[in-house]
Coordinates of C-alpha atoms and ligand atoms in Angstrom, one line a residue:
X1 CA 0.8 9.1 -1.7
X2 CA -0.5 12.6 -2.4
X3 CA 1.2 15.5 -0.8
X4 CA 0.2 19.1 -0.2
X5 CA 2.3 22.3 0.1
X6 CA 0.6 25.6 0.4
X7 CA 1.6 29.0 1.7
X8 CA 0.5 32.6 2.2
X9 CA 3.0 35.5 2.1
X10 CA 5.9 36.8 0.0
X11 CA 9.2 35.2 -1.0
X12 CA 10.7 33.4 -4.0
X13 CA 7.6 31.3 -4.9
X14 CA 9.4 29.3 -7.6
X15 CA 12.0 28.2 -5.1
X16 CA 9.5 27.5 -2.3
X17 CA 7.3 25.4 -4.4
X18 CA 10.1 23.5 -6.1
X19 CA 11.8 22.7 -2.8
X20 CA 8.5 21.8 -1.2
X21 CA 7.2 19.5 -3.9
X22 CA 10.6 17.9 -4.3
X23 CA 10.6 17.0 -0.7
X24 CA 7.2 15.4 -1.2
X25 CA 8.5 13.3 -4.1
X26 CA 9.5 10.5 -1.7
X27 CA 5.9 9.8 -1.0
X28 CA 5.4 8.7 -4.6
X29 CA 3.4 10.6 -7.2
X30 CA 2.1 10.5 -10.8
X31 CA 1.2 14.1 -11.4
X32 CA 1.6 17.5 -9.9
X33 CA 0.0 21.0 -10.0
X34 CA -0.4 24.4 -8.4
X35 CA -2.8 27.3 -8.2
X36 CA -2.0 30.7 -6.8
X37 CA -3.8 34.0 -6.3
X38 CA -1.8 37.2 -6.8
X39 CA -3.5 40.6 -7.0
X40 CA -6.7 38.6 -7.2
X41 CA -5.8 36.8 -10.4
X42 CA -5.6 33.0 -10.1
X43 CA -3.1 31.1 -12.2
X44 CA -3.3 27.3 -12.4
X45 CA -1.0 24.6 -14.0
X46 CA -0.7 20.9 -13.9
X47 CA 1.8 18.3 -15.2
X48 CA 1.3 14.6 -15.7
X49 CA 4.0 12.0 -15.1
X50 CA 6.9 11.5 -12.8
X51 CA 9.8 13.9 -12.6
X52 CA 7.6 16.8 -13.7
X53 CA 8.2 19.1 -10.7
X54 CA 11.0 21.0 -12.4
X55 CA 9.0 21.9 -15.5
X56 CA 5.9 22.6 -13.4
X57 CA 7.7 25.0 -11.1
X58 CA 9.8 26.7 -13.8
X59 CA 6.5 28.3 -14.9
X60 CA 6.2 30.1 -11.6
X61 CA 7.5 33.6 -11.1
X62 CA 10.4 34.1 -8.7
X63 CA 10.1 37.1 -6.3
X64 CA 6.8 38.9 -6.1
X65 CA 6.1 42.3 -4.6
X66 CA 2.8 41.5 -2.9
X67 CA 1.5 38.6 -0.9
X68 CA 0.7 35.3 -2.7
X69 CA -1.9 32.7 -1.7
X70 CA -0.7 29.4 -3.1
X71 CA -1.5 25.7 -3.1
X72 CA 0.4 22.9 -4.7
X73 CA 0.0 19.1 -4.8
X74 CA 1.6 15.8 -5.9
X75 CA -1.0 13.3 -6.9
X76 CA -0.7 9.5 -6.4
X77 CA -3.7 8.2 -8.4
X78 CA -6.4 6.3 -6.5
X79 CA -9.6 7.2 -8.4
X80 CA -9.4 7.9 -12.1
X81 CA -6.5 7.6 -14.6
X82 CA -3.4 9.6 -14.5
X83 CA -4.5 12.5 -16.7
X84 CA -4.4 16.3 -16.4
X85 CA -8.1 16.4 -15.8
X86 CA -7.7 14.2 -12.7
X87 CA -4.6 16.0 -11.4
X88 CA -5.1 18.6 -8.7
X89 CA -6.0 21.5 -8.2
X90 CA -9.7 20.7 -9.0
X91 CA -12.2 23.5 -9.5
X92 CA -15.9 24.3 -9.6
X93 CA -18.1 25.1 -12.6
X94 CA -17.3 28.8 -12.5
X95 CA -13.6 28.4 -11.9
X96 CA -13.7 30.4 -8.7
X97 CA -12.7 27.7 -6.3
X98 CA -9.3 25.8 -6.7
X99 CA -8.7 22.9 -4.3
X100 CA -6.1 20.3 -3.5
X101 CA -7.0 17.2 -1.5
X102 CA -5.3 14.2 0.2
X103 CA -7.4 11.2 1.2
X104 CA -10.4 9.5 -0.2
X105 CA -14.0 10.7 -0.4
X106 CA -15.9 7.4 0.1
X107 CA -19.3 8.7 -0.9
X108 CA -18.2 10.7 -3.9
X109 CA -20.4 8.8 -6.4
X110 CA -23.5 9.7 -4.5
X111 CA -22.4 13.3 -4.1
X112 CA -21.4 13.5 -7.7
X113 CA -24.8 12.2 -8.9
X114 CA -26.7 14.7 -6.8
X115 CA -24.5 17.5 -8.1
X116 CA -24.9 16.4 -11.7
X117 CA -28.6 16.3 -11.2
X118 CA -28.6 19.9 -10.0
X119 CA -26.6 21.0 -13.1
X120 CA -23.0 20.9 -12.0
X121 CA -20.4 19.9 -14.7
X122 CA -17.6 17.6 -13.9
X123 CA -14.5 17.2 -16.2
X124 CA -12.6 14.3 -14.6
X125 CA -13.3 11.1 -12.7
X126 CA -11.7 11.6 -9.3
X127 CA -13.4 11.6 -6.0
X128 CA -11.8 15.0 -5.2
X129 CA -13.6 16.9 -7.9
X130 CA -16.9 16.7 -5.9
X131 CA -15.4 18.9 -3.2
X132 CA -15.1 22.3 -5.0
X133 CA -18.6 21.7 -6.5
X134 CA -20.0 21.2 -3.0
X135 CA -18.2 24.3 -1.8
X136 CA -19.7 26.2 -4.7
X137 CA -23.2 25.1 -3.7
X138 CA -23.1 25.9 0.0
X139 CA -22.3 29.1 2.0
X140 CA -19.2 27.7 3.7
X141 CA -18.4 31.1 5.4
X142 CA -21.5 31.1 7.6
X143 CA -22.2 27.3 7.6
X144 CA -18.9 25.5 7.2
X145 CA -20.2 22.5 9.2
X146 CA -22.2 21.5 6.2
X147 CA -19.1 20.2 4.4
X148 CA -18.4 17.8 7.3
X149 CA -21.9 16.6 7.2
X150 CA -21.7 15.8 3.5
X151 CA -18.2 14.3 3.1
X152 CA -17.4 10.8 4.2
X153 CA -13.9 9.3 4.3
X154 CA -10.6 11.0 4.8
X155 CA -9.6 14.4 3.6
X156 CA -7.1 17.2 4.1
X157 CA -8.1 20.1 1.8
X158 CA -6.7 23.5 1.0
X159 CA -8.5 25.9 -1.3
X160 CA -8.6 29.4 -2.8
X161 CA -11.8 31.2 -3.8
X162 CA -11.8 34.2 -6.2
X163 CA -14.8 35.5 -4.4
X164 CA -12.9 35.5 -1.1
X165 CA -9.6 37.2 -2.0
X166 CA -6.4 37.4 0.2
X167 CA -7.3 34.1 2.0
X168 CA -6.7 30.4 2.0
X169 CA -9.1 27.9 3.5
X170 CA -8.2 24.6 5.0
X171 CA -10.0 21.7 6.7
X172 CA -9.4 18.0 7.4
X173 CA -10.6 14.7 8.8
X174 CA -8.3 11.7 9.4
X175 CA -5.7 12.9 6.8
X176 CA -3.0 15.0 8.4
X177 CA -2.5 18.7 7.7
X178 CA -0.1 21.0 9.7
X179 CA 0.5 24.7 9.6
X180 CA 4.0 26.1 10.2
X181 CA 5.0 29.7 10.7
X182 CA 8.1 31.6 9.7
X183 CA 8.1 35.4 10.1
X184 CA 5.2 36.8 8.0
X185 CA 4.5 33.6 6.1
X186 CA 2.3 30.7 6.9
X187 CA 3.1 27.3 5.4
X188 CA 0.6 24.4 5.2
X189 CA 1.5 20.8 4.4
X190 CA 0.4 17.3 4.8
X191 CA 4.0 16.4 5.7
X192 CA 6.1 17.5 8.7
X193 CA 9.2 16.8 6.8
X194 CA 8.3 19.3 4.1
X195 CA 7.2 22.0 6.6
X196 CA 10.5 21.7 8.5
X197 CA 12.3 22.9 5.4
X198 CA 10.7 26.3 5.9
X199 CA 10.0 26.7 9.6
X200 CA 10.4 25.1 12.9
X201 CA 7.2 26.1 14.6
X202 CA 4.1 24.1 14.0
X203 CA 0.4 24.1 14.9
X204 CA -2.0 21.2 14.7
X205 CA -5.0 21.5 12.6
X206 CA -8.0 19.9 14.3
X207 CA -10.4 17.6 12.6
X208 CA -13.8 18.8 11.4
X209 CA -13.0 22.5 11.9
X210 CA -13.0 25.0 9.0
X211 CA -10.1 27.4 9.1
X212 CA -9.3 30.6 7.2
X213 CA -5.8 31.9 6.8
X214 CA -4.3 35.2 5.8
X215 CA -0.5 35.8 5.8
X216 CA -0.2 36.1 9.6
X217 CA -3.2 34.6 11.3
X218 CA -5.5 31.6 11.4
X219 CA -9.2 32.0 12.1
X220 CA -11.9 29.5 12.8
X221 CA -15.1 29.8 10.8
X222 CA -17.9 30.7 11.2
X223 CA -17.1 32.8 14.3
X224 CA -14.0 34.2 12.7
X225 CA -12.2 33.4 15.9
X226 CA -8.5 34.1 15.8
X227 CA -6.3 31.3 17.0
X228 CA -3.9 32.2 19.7
X229 CA -0.8 30.4 18.5
X230 CA 0.8 27.7 20.6
X231 CA 3.3 26.4 18.2
X232 CA 5.3 23.3 18.9
X233 CA 9.0 23.5 18.1
X234 CA 10.6 20.4 16.6
X235 CA 14.1 19.9 15.3
X236 CA 13.7 16.2 14.5
X237 CA 14.0 16.6 10.8
X238 CA 17.3 17.0 9.2
X239 CA 17.1 19.7 6.5
X240 CA 20.3 18.5 4.8
X241 CA 19.0 15.0 4.4
X242 CA 15.6 16.0 3.1
X243 CA 17.1 18.4 0.5
X244 CA 19.7 16.1 -0.9
X245 CA 18.9 15.7 -4.6
X246 CA 21.3 13.0 -5.5
X247 CA 19.7 10.0 -7.1
X248 CA 19.6 6.6 -5.3
X249 CA 21.3 8.0 -2.3
X250 CA 18.7 7.8 0.4
X251 CA 18.3 4.0 0.7
X252 CA 22.0 3.4 0.7
X253 CA 22.7 6.2 3.2
X254 CA 19.9 4.9 5.4
X255 CA 21.3 1.3 5.4
X256 CA 24.7 2.6 6.2
X257 CA 23.5 4.8 9.1
X258 CA 22.4 1.7 11.1
X259 CA 25.5 1.3 13.3
X260 CA 25.0 4.9 14.4
X261 CA 21.2 4.8 14.8
X262 CA 21.5 1.7 17.0
X263 CA 24.5 3.0 19.0
X264 CA 22.9 6.3 19.9
X265 CA 19.6 4.7 21.0
X266 CA 20.8 1.9 23.2
X267 CA 21.6 4.2 26.2
X268 CA 18.4 6.2 25.6
X269 CA 16.3 3.0 25.7
X270 CA 18.2 1.7 28.7
X271 CA 17.5 4.7 30.8
X272 CA 13.9 4.8 29.7
X273 CA 13.6 1.2 31.0
X274 CA 15.8 1.4 34.0
X275 CA 15.3 4.9 35.5
X276 CA 12.4 4.6 38.0
X277 CA 11.5 8.2 37.2
X278 CA 11.5 7.7 33.5
X279 CA 8.4 8.6 31.5
X280 CA 7.9 4.9 30.7
X281 CA 8.0 3.8 34.3
X282 CA 5.7 6.6 35.4
X283 CA 3.3 5.5 32.7
X284 CA 3.5 1.8 33.6
X285 CA 2.6 2.7 37.2
X286 CA -0.7 4.1 36.1
X287 CA -1.7 0.9 34.2
X288 CA -2.2 -2.7 35.0
X289 CA 0.5 -5.1 33.9
X290 CA -0.5 -6.4 30.4
X291 CA -1.9 -9.9 30.2
X292 CA -2.1 -9.7 26.4
X293 CA -0.6 -7.4 23.8
X294 CA -2.0 -6.8 20.3
X295 CA 0.6 -5.4 17.8
X296 CA -0.8 -3.9 14.6
X297 CA 1.2 -2.7 11.6
X298 CA 1.6 -3.0 7.9
X299 CA 4.4 -4.2 5.6
X300 CA 7.8 -4.0 7.2
X301 CA 6.4 -2.8 10.5
X302 CA 4.2 -5.9 10.6
X303 CA 7.4 -8.0 10.2
X304 CA 9.0 -6.3 13.1
X305 CA 5.8 -7.0 15.1
X306 CA 6.2 -10.8 14.3
X307 CA 9.7 -10.8 15.8
X308 CA 8.4 -8.8 18.8
X309 CA 5.8 -11.4 19.4
X310 CA 8.5 -14.1 19.9
X311 CA 10.4 -11.8 22.3
X312 CA 7.3 -10.9 24.3
X313 CA 6.0 -14.4 24.6
X314 CA 9.4 -16.0 25.3
X315 CA 10.8 -13.4 27.8
X316 CA 7.8 -11.6 29.2
X317 CA 5.4 -14.5 29.0
X318 CA 2.7 -12.1 27.7
X319 CA 0.3 -13.5 25.1
X320 CA 1.0 -11.5 22.0
X321 CA -0.9 -11.3 18.8
X322 CA 0.3 -9.6 15.7
X323 CA -2.2 -8.3 13.2
X324 CA -2.2 -6.6 9.8
X325 CA -3.8 -3.3 10.8
X326 CA -5.9 -3.4 7.6
X327 CA -7.6 -6.7 8.5
X328 CA -7.7 -6.2 12.2
X329 CA -9.9 -3.2 12.1
X330 CA -12.7 -5.0 10.2
X331 CA -12.6 -8.3 12.1
X332 CA -14.5 -7.4 15.2
X333 CA -11.5 -8.1 17.4
X334 CA -12.0 -9.1 21.0
X335 CA -10.3 -6.9 23.6
X336 CA -10.2 -8.0 27.2
X337 CA -9.4 -5.9 30.2
X338 CA -5.7 -6.1 30.5
X339 CA -4.9 -5.9 26.9
X340 CA -2.4 -3.3 25.6
X341 CA -2.4 -2.2 22.0
X342 CA 0.9 -1.4 20.1
X343 CA 0.7 0.6 16.9
X344 CA 3.9 0.0 15.0
X345 CA 4.6 2.5 12.2
X346 CA 7.7 4.3 10.8
X347 CA 5.6 7.2 9.4
X348 CA 3.0 7.3 12.1
X349 CA 0.6 8.2 9.3
X350 CA -0.4 4.8 7.8
X351 CA -4.2 5.0 7.4
X352 CA -4.8 1.3 8.3
X353 CA -2.7 1.4 11.4
X354 CA -4.4 4.7 12.5
X355 CA -7.7 3.0 11.9
X356 CA -6.8 -0.1 14.0
X357 CA -5.6 2.2 16.8
X358 CA -8.8 4.2 16.7
X359 CA -10.7 1.0 17.1
X360 CA -8.6 -0.1 20.1
X361 CA -9.0 3.3 21.7
X362 CA -12.8 2.7 21.9
X363 CA -12.0 -0.1 24.4
X364 CA -10.2 2.2 26.8
X365 CA -7.0 0.2 26.9
X366 CA -3.4 1.5 27.0
X367 CA -2.3 2.5 23.5
X368 CA 1.5 2.4 22.8
X369 CA 2.9 4.0 19.7
X370 CA 6.2 2.9 18.3
X371 CA 6.9 5.5 15.6
X372 CA 9.6 7.4 13.9
X373 CA 7.9 10.7 13.1
X374 CA 7.2 12.8 16.2
X375 CA 4.0 14.8 16.0
X376 CA 2.6 12.2 13.6
X377 CA -1.0 11.1 14.1
X378 CA 0.0 7.8 15.8
X379 CA 2.4 9.6 18.0
X380 CA -0.1 12.3 19.1
X381 CA -2.9 9.8 19.7
X382 CA -1.0 7.2 21.7
X383 CA -1.0 7.1 25.5
X384 CA 2.8 6.5 25.4
X385 CA 5.1 6.7 22.5
X386 CA 8.5 5.1 21.8
X387 CA 10.3 7.2 19.2
X388 CA 12.5 5.2 16.9
X389 CA 14.8 8.3 16.8
X390 CA 16.6 7.2 13.6
X391 CA 16.2 10.5 11.8
X392 CA 14.2 10.9 8.6
X393 CA 13.8 7.8 6.5
X394 CA 13.2 9.1 3.0
X395 CA 13.8 6.0 0.8
X396 CA 10.5 4.2 0.3
X397 CA 12.1 1.0 1.6
X398 CA 12.0 0.8 5.4
X399 CA 15.5 0.0 6.5
X400 CA 16.9 1.7 9.6
X401 CA 13.4 2.0 11.1
X402 CA 13.0 -1.8 11.0
X403 CA 16.2 -2.6 12.9
X404 CA 15.2 0.0 15.6
X405 CA 11.7 -1.4 15.9
X406 CA 13.2 -4.8 16.6
X407 CA 15.5 -3.4 19.2
X408 CA 12.8 -1.5 21.0
X409 CA 10.6 -4.6 21.1
X410 CA 13.5 -6.7 22.4
X411 CA 14.3 -4.3 25.1
X412 CA 10.7 -3.9 26.0
X413 CA 10.3 -7.6 26.3
X414 CA 13.2 -7.6 28.7
X415 CA 11.6 -4.8 30.7
X416 CA 8.4 -6.8 31.1
X417 CA 10.4 -10.0 31.9
X418 CA 10.0 -10.4 35.7
X419 CA 13.2 -12.4 36.5
X420 CA 16.0 -13.7 34.3
X421 CA 18.6 -11.3 35.7
X422 CA 21.6 -13.2 34.4
X423 CA 20.1 -13.7 31.0
X424 CA 19.3 -10.0 30.7
X425 CA 22.9 -9.1 31.4
X426 CA 24.1 -11.3 28.6
X427 CA 21.5 -9.8 26.3
X428 CA 22.4 -6.2 27.1
X429 CA 26.1 -6.8 26.4
X430 CA 25.1 -8.4 23.0
X431 CA 23.1 -5.3 22.3
X432 CA 26.1 -3.1 22.9
X433 CA 28.1 -5.1 20.4
X434 CA 25.5 -4.7 17.6
X435 CA 26.9 -1.5 16.0
X436 CA 30.3 -3.0 15.4
X437 CA 28.8 -6.2 14.0
X438 CA 26.5 -4.2 11.7
X439 CA 29.7 -2.4 10.4
X440 CA 31.2 -5.8 9.6
X441 CA 28.1 -6.6 7.5
X442 CA 28.4 -3.2 5.7
X443 CA 32.1 -4.1 5.0
X444 CA 30.9 -7.1 3.0
X445 CA 29.4 -4.8 0.4
X446 CA 31.5 -6.2 -2.5
X447 CA 30.7 -9.8 -1.6
X448 CA 27.0 -9.0 -1.4
X449 CA 27.1 -7.3 -4.7
X450 CA 28.7 -10.3 -6.2
X451 CA 26.0 -12.5 -4.7
X452 CA 23.4 -10.4 -6.4
X453 CA 25.2 -10.8 -9.8
X454 CA 25.6 -14.6 -9.4
X455 CA 22.2 -15.4 -7.8
X456 CA 19.5 -12.8 -8.6
X457 CA 20.2 -10.9 -11.8
X458 CA 19.4 -13.8 -14.2
X459 CA 16.2 -14.8 -12.3
X460 CA 12.8 -13.3 -12.1
X461 CA 11.9 -15.3 -9.0
X462 CA 13.4 -16.0 -5.6
X463 CA 12.5 -17.6 -2.3
X464 CA 13.6 -16.5 1.2
X465 CA 13.3 -19.0 4.0
X466 CA 13.9 -18.9 7.7
X467 CA 12.7 -20.3 11.0
X468 CA 12.0 -18.9 14.5
X469 CA 13.3 -15.3 14.8
X470 CA 14.5 -15.4 11.2
X471 CA 11.1 -16.4 9.6
X472 CA 10.0 -12.8 9.8
X473 CA 13.5 -11.9 8.5
X474 CA 12.8 -14.1 5.4
X475 CA 9.5 -12.3 4.9
X476 CA 11.3 -8.9 5.1
X477 CA 14.1 -10.1 2.7
X478 CA 11.5 -11.1 0.1
X479 CA 9.5 -7.8 0.6
X480 CA 12.7 -5.8 0.1
X481 CA 13.6 -7.8 -3.0
X482 CA 10.3 -7.3 -4.8
X483 CA 9.9 -3.7 -3.7
X484 CA 13.3 -2.5 -4.8
X485 CA 14.3 -4.8 -7.8
X486 CA 10.8 -6.0 -9.0
X487 CA 12.1 -9.6 -8.8
X488 CA 9.2 -11.7 -7.7
X489 CA 10.2 -13.0 -4.3
X490 CA 8.3 -15.1 -1.7
X491 CA 9.2 -15.4 2.0
X492 CA 8.2 -18.4 4.0
X493 CA 9.0 -20.5 7.0
X494 CA 11.5 -23.1 5.8
X495 CA 9.3 -25.8 7.4
X496 CA 6.4 -24.8 5.2
X497 CA 8.2 -25.6 2.0
X498 CA 7.1 -29.2 1.8
X499 CA 3.5 -28.1 2.2
X500 CA 3.4 -26.7 -1.3
X501 CA 6.1 -24.2 -2.3
X502 CA 8.7 -27.0 -2.8
X503 CA 7.0 -27.6 -6.1
X504 CA 8.6 -24.4 -7.4
X505 CA 12.1 -25.5 -6.8
X506 CA 14.4 -26.3 -9.8
X507 CA 18.0 -25.7 -10.6
X508 CA 17.3 -22.1 -11.6
X509 CA 15.4 -20.8 -8.6
X510 CA 17.5 -18.9 -6.1
X511 CA 16.6 -20.1 -2.6
X512 CA 18.0 -18.1 0.3
X513 CA 18.1 -19.9 3.7
X514 CA 18.6 -17.6 6.7
X515 CA 20.1 -20.2 9.0
X516 CA 21.0 -18.2 12.1
X517 CA 23.5 -19.6 14.6
X518 CA 24.0 -23.0 16.2
X519 CA 22.5 -22.0 19.6
X520 CA 19.2 -21.3 17.9
X521 CA 16.5 -23.8 18.8
X522 CA 15.6 -24.3 15.1
X523 CA 19.2 -24.6 13.8
X524 CA 19.2 -28.3 13.1
X525 CA 15.7 -28.1 11.8
X526 CA 16.5 -25.6 9.1
X527 CA 19.5 -27.6 8.0
X528 CA 17.1 -30.6 7.4
X529 CA 14.9 -28.2 5.4
X530 CA 18.0 -27.2 3.3
X531 CA 18.5 -30.9 2.5
X532 CA 15.0 -31.1 1.3
X533 CA 15.5 -28.3 -1.2
X534 CA 19.0 -29.5 -2.3
X535 CA 17.6 -32.9 -3.1
X536 CA 15.4 -31.1 -5.6
X537 CA 18.4 -29.3 -7.2
X538 CA 17.6 -25.9 -5.6
X539 CA 20.2 -23.2 -6.0
X540 CA 20.9 -22.4 -2.3
X541 CA 22.5 -19.4 -0.8
X542 CA 22.7 -19.8 3.0
X543 CA 23.3 -17.1 5.5
X544 CA 24.8 -18.1 8.8
X545 CA 25.8 -16.3 11.9
X546 CA 29.1 -17.9 12.9
X547 CA 32.0 -19.9 11.6
X548 CA 31.8 -23.5 12.6
X549 CA 32.8 -26.9 11.2
X550 CA 29.3 -27.8 10.1
X551 CA 29.3 -24.9 7.6
X552 CA 31.5 -26.9 5.2
X553 CA 29.0 -29.7 5.1
X554 CA 25.9 -27.5 4.5
X555 CA 24.0 -28.5 1.4
X556 CA 24.5 -25.0 0.0
X557 CA 25.9 -23.6 -3.2
X558 CA 27.2 -20.5 -1.4
X559 CA 27.5 -19.7 2.3
X560 CA 27.5 -16.1 3.4
X561 CA 29.1 -15.8 6.9
X562 CA 27.8 -12.9 8.9
X563 CA 29.0 -11.9 12.4
X564 CA 28.0 -14.1 15.3
X565 CA 25.5 -12.8 17.9
X566 CA 22.9 -14.2 20.2
X567 CA 20.0 -15.9 18.3
X568 CA 17.6 -13.1 19.4
X569 CA 19.6 -10.5 17.6
X570 CA 20.4 -12.4 14.4
X571 CA 17.4 -10.7 12.5
X572 CA 19.1 -7.3 13.0
X573 CA 22.4 -8.6 11.6
X574 CA 20.9 -10.6 8.8
X575 CA 18.4 -8.1 7.6
X576 CA 21.2 -5.5 6.9
X577 CA 22.7 -8.0 4.5
X578 CA 19.3 -8.6 2.9
X579 CA 18.8 -4.8 2.5
X580 CA 22.2 -4.5 0.7
X581 CA 21.3 -7.4 -1.5
X582 CA 18.0 -5.9 -2.6
X583 CA 19.6 -2.5 -2.9
X584 CA 22.2 -3.8 -5.4
X585 CA 19.6 -6.0 -7.2
X586 CA 17.7 -2.8 -7.8
X587 CA 20.7 -0.7 -8.8
X588 CA 22.1 -3.4 -11.2
X589 CA 18.7 -3.7 -12.8
X590 CA 18.5 0.0 -13.3
X591 CA 15.6 0.6 -10.9
X592 CA 14.9 3.8 -9.0
X593 CA 15.6 2.3 -5.6
X594 CA 14.6 5.4 -3.6
X595 CA 11.2 5.6 -5.3
X596 CA 10.1 2.2 -6.6
X597 CA 7.3 2.3 -9.1
X598 CA 3.7 2.4 -7.8
X599 CA 4.7 2.8 -4.2
X600 CA 4.5 5.5 -1.6
X601 CA 6.5 6.0 1.5
X602 CA 3.6 6.9 3.6
X603 CA 0.4 5.1 2.8
X604 CA -2.2 7.6 4.0
X605 CA -5.2 6.0 2.4
X606 CA -6.8 2.6 3.1
Ligands
LIG1 O1 5.1 4.0 8.0 P1 4.7 2.5 8.3 O2 5.8 1.8 9.0 O3 3.4 2.4 8.9 O4 4.6 1.9 6.8 C1 4.2 0.6 6.7 C2 4.5 0.0 5.3 O5 3.9 0.8 4.3 C3 6.0 0.0 5.0 O6 6.7 -0.6 6.0 C4 6.3 -0.6 3.7 O7 6.0 -2.0 3.7 C5 7.8 -0.4 3.3 N1 7.9 0.4 2.2 C6 8.6 -1.6 3.0 O8 9.9 -1.3 2.8

């Protein structure tokens, strides 16, 4: 999705903008552009297409003697074609105001018609273009509140005005915007990751407040009140990881980091849960024990929520409902007194999940964030946050964040489980074995690559099936496959096949059965489902979690044997194999696995 990098001060502007925009690439973009004021001359440039950051930024000067006021942008088209006219920065009729925007202006048509009627000229067809024209028609210095009265929707805006030299202006609603400080330079970005390349002190920009920046200070308009800095220091983001420019490296690295991400977090989670004085325990004391939990998320986070539901209902006996955040927020959901709300999100900036959380907040119930990015909107607005603590995830595909979401939900369900002491001990020792077992899966890289060659490369469709804990794993396997390799894949409960999808099966369709292990309650059931597919000549790959006699008699063309673990943890083991399969399907088909077409890492618009 769109990204903003702006700054005021000196320095090598070419390098700063190149580095900043490149770090925003992972969000997905179709066009990019900049505008900067130097000596009160404003220069502007835009480029359309992917991979245009180099040529855009090569046109910037390197070192400059005086201060520069600069804004730059990567655009992920939502309104209007991918053309230069629709790329940012956008400007007013007199070309005084140059503005970049993230978000969506919902009433832009109405605003545009009013502005056209009063003589304004528009050149493109985006929602953003309305904003510089509004700014042109109001006195935003003395009545900045007007802009918030006119605009509806979400917006993070940065702009320059020729008539107001040596300043940058910023304002936002819903979409994030953060200011960072380094010596005599202020940086502004929509993305913490980008800011952390340049500084490690940050300040939050509040909603519906109009700010003016020079090279050192931030003022609130109209009072011109100087903000006394209270910067938060964060070292969460790893500069080296963000700056790595090698192609197709992030997704693979992130899959391979999983033994480490799991290993380092087990003791952290354990002490959070066990220490009576831990933040979690202090928080719980203030709330009533949940009678019902609502989990909301999107995409992969939603899949993790589905697995969490089984844990929470099975071990904690808490009624749990899992919702697509996008649907939940518009369905007039019912909240009763002892309901808790879980917002599940890697980025912490997914617009729909934020929307669902805002709705839940109105009912005054405990809001729990399970997020990777500290200081993200969901993190800041939750009553209690679990941090995934897996480091930056840059590849568009969610990988290491998914396995950690599952682990957190599992451990949380054990925390809420009132008895089951012996069972809990068994679970904890299985959790400690996970990192080594994931390593065993990673060591199967060659076998997994071969499976891709045999099963997926010659097919444009695939089906992933599972039951119980591994039904959401099947959904996730299918999502990864279509997202990374563009092979059309469907995930389903194996039991649902005979209610329709079985009609698709023929000798050419790869059908992946995620069988699990023999202690799983659905083990025998899924084997019957395999027979149903085999009888229709389906091309079956089965994934099992232990070696046992029965494997030889499975109605399967190929059996992939993964390490054994307790049924509850099989999704973590199995999904790692599915991540590697989709990674190689993408690589062997020549896809950009880190930045799949049309997608964005952080979906900041509805
Ligand atoms: O940052 P979030 O977890 O809120 O993102 C939700 C989805 O957009 C995300 O999981 C998406 O489905 C992934 N790209 C899938 O790999």
